[in-house]
């Protein structure tokens, strides 16, 4: 009787272990996708900020050039 109880308990633990391995691996993979997406969001935000900085510098330099041209015509 005790041997049967130990075998059943071992079977249950084995099944629970396999379920834990499977679910843990799947959850880890899904989490890695979220982390990858967050990294892409940060990278794209950095590119957007750099692009806006370049555009603002170009506009500033163009504005200074226009001011120089208009002031020399007067």
Short mmCIF file of C-alpha atoms in Angstrom, two decimals:
data_model
loop_
_atom_site.label_atom_id
_atom_site.label_comp_id
_atom_site.label_asym_id
_atom_site.label_seq_id
_atom_site.Cartn_x
_atom_site.Cartn_y
_atom_site.Cartn_z
CA UNK A 1 0.00 0.00 0.00
CA UNK A 2 2.77 2.48 0.87
CA UNK A 3 4.66 1.61 -2.34
CA UNK A 4 1.60 2.36 -4.46
CA UNK A 5 1.15 5.72 -2.72
CA UNK A 6 4.80 6.62 -3.36
CA UNK A 7 4.53 5.67 -7.03
CA UNK A 8 1.39 7.77 -7.48
CA UNK A 9 2.99 10.70 -5.67
CA UNK A 10 6.11 10.41 -7.85
CA UNK A 11 3.99 10.32 -10.99
CA UNK A 12 2.14 13.45 -9.94
CA UNK A 13 5.40 15.25 -9.20
CA UNK A 14 6.83 14.14 -12.53
CA UNK A 15 3.81 15.47 -14.41
CA UNK A 16 3.91 18.74 -12.45
CA UNK A 17 7.61 19.07 -13.26
CA UNK A 18 7.00 18.59 -16.98
CA UNK A 19 4.16 21.13 -16.91
CA UNK A 20 6.38 23.61 -15.05
CA UNK A 21 9.19 23.17 -17.57
CA UNK A 22 6.84 23.64 -20.51
CA UNK A 23 4.97 26.64 -19.12
CA UNK A 24 8.15 28.25 -17.80
CA UNK A 25 9.86 28.01 -21.16
CA UNK A 26 6.84 29.41 -22.98
CA UNK A 27 6.45 32.26 -20.51
CA UNK A 28 10.14 33.07 -20.77
CA UNK A 29 9.90 33.25 -24.57
CA UNK A 30 6.83 35.52 -24.44
CA UNK A 31 8.54 37.79 -21.91
CA UNK A 32 11.60 38.04 -24.15
CA UNK A 33 9.36 39.29 -26.98
CA UNK A 34 8.07 42.09 -24.74
CA UNK A 35 11.61 43.04 -23.74
CA UNK A 36 12.72 43.02 -27.39
CA UNK A 37 9.76 45.25 -28.33
CA UNK A 38 10.62 47.68 -25.53
CA UNK A 39 14.23 47.82 -26.77
CA UNK A 40 13.02 48.60 -30.28
CA UNK A 41 10.80 51.36 -28.90
CA UNK A 42 13.76 52.95 -27.10
CA UNK A 43 16.00 52.63 -30.17
CA UNK A 44 13.41 54.21 -32.46
CA UNK A 45 12.80 57.01 -29.96
CA UNK A 46 16.54 57.78 -29.95
CA UNK A 47 16.54 57.92 -33.76
CA UNK A 48 13.53 60.24 -33.71
CA UNK A 49 15.20 62.60 -31.23
CA UNK A 50 18.40 62.67 -33.31
CA UNK A 51 16.36 63.42 -36.43
CA UNK A 52 14.53 66.27 -34.71
CA UNK A 53 17.81 67.68 -33.41
CA UNK A 54 19.26 67.67 -36.93
CA UNK A 55 16.14 69.34 -38.31
CA UNK A 56 16.16 72.02 -35.63
CA UNK A 57 19.85 72.78 -36.29
CA UNK A 58 19.16 73.00 -40.02
CA UNK A 59 16.26 75.38 -39.42
CA UNK A 60 18.36 77.49 -37.08
CA UNK A 61 21.21 77.74 -39.59
CA UNK A 62 18.76 78.51 -42.43
CA UNK A 63 17.14 81.20 -40.31
CA UNK A 64 20.51 82.81 -39.59
CA UNK A 65 21.35 82.73 -43.30
CA UNK A 66 18.00 84.32 -44.17
CA UNK A 67 18.52 87.01 -41.51
CA UNK A 68 21.97 87.74 -42.94
CA UNK A 69 20.61 88.01 -46.48
CA UNK A 70 17.70 90.22 -45.53
CA UNK A 71 19.80 92.51 -43.34
CA UNK A 72 22.37 93.06 -46.09
CA UNK A 73 19.64 94.07 -48.58
CA UNK A 74 18.38 96.86 -46.36
#
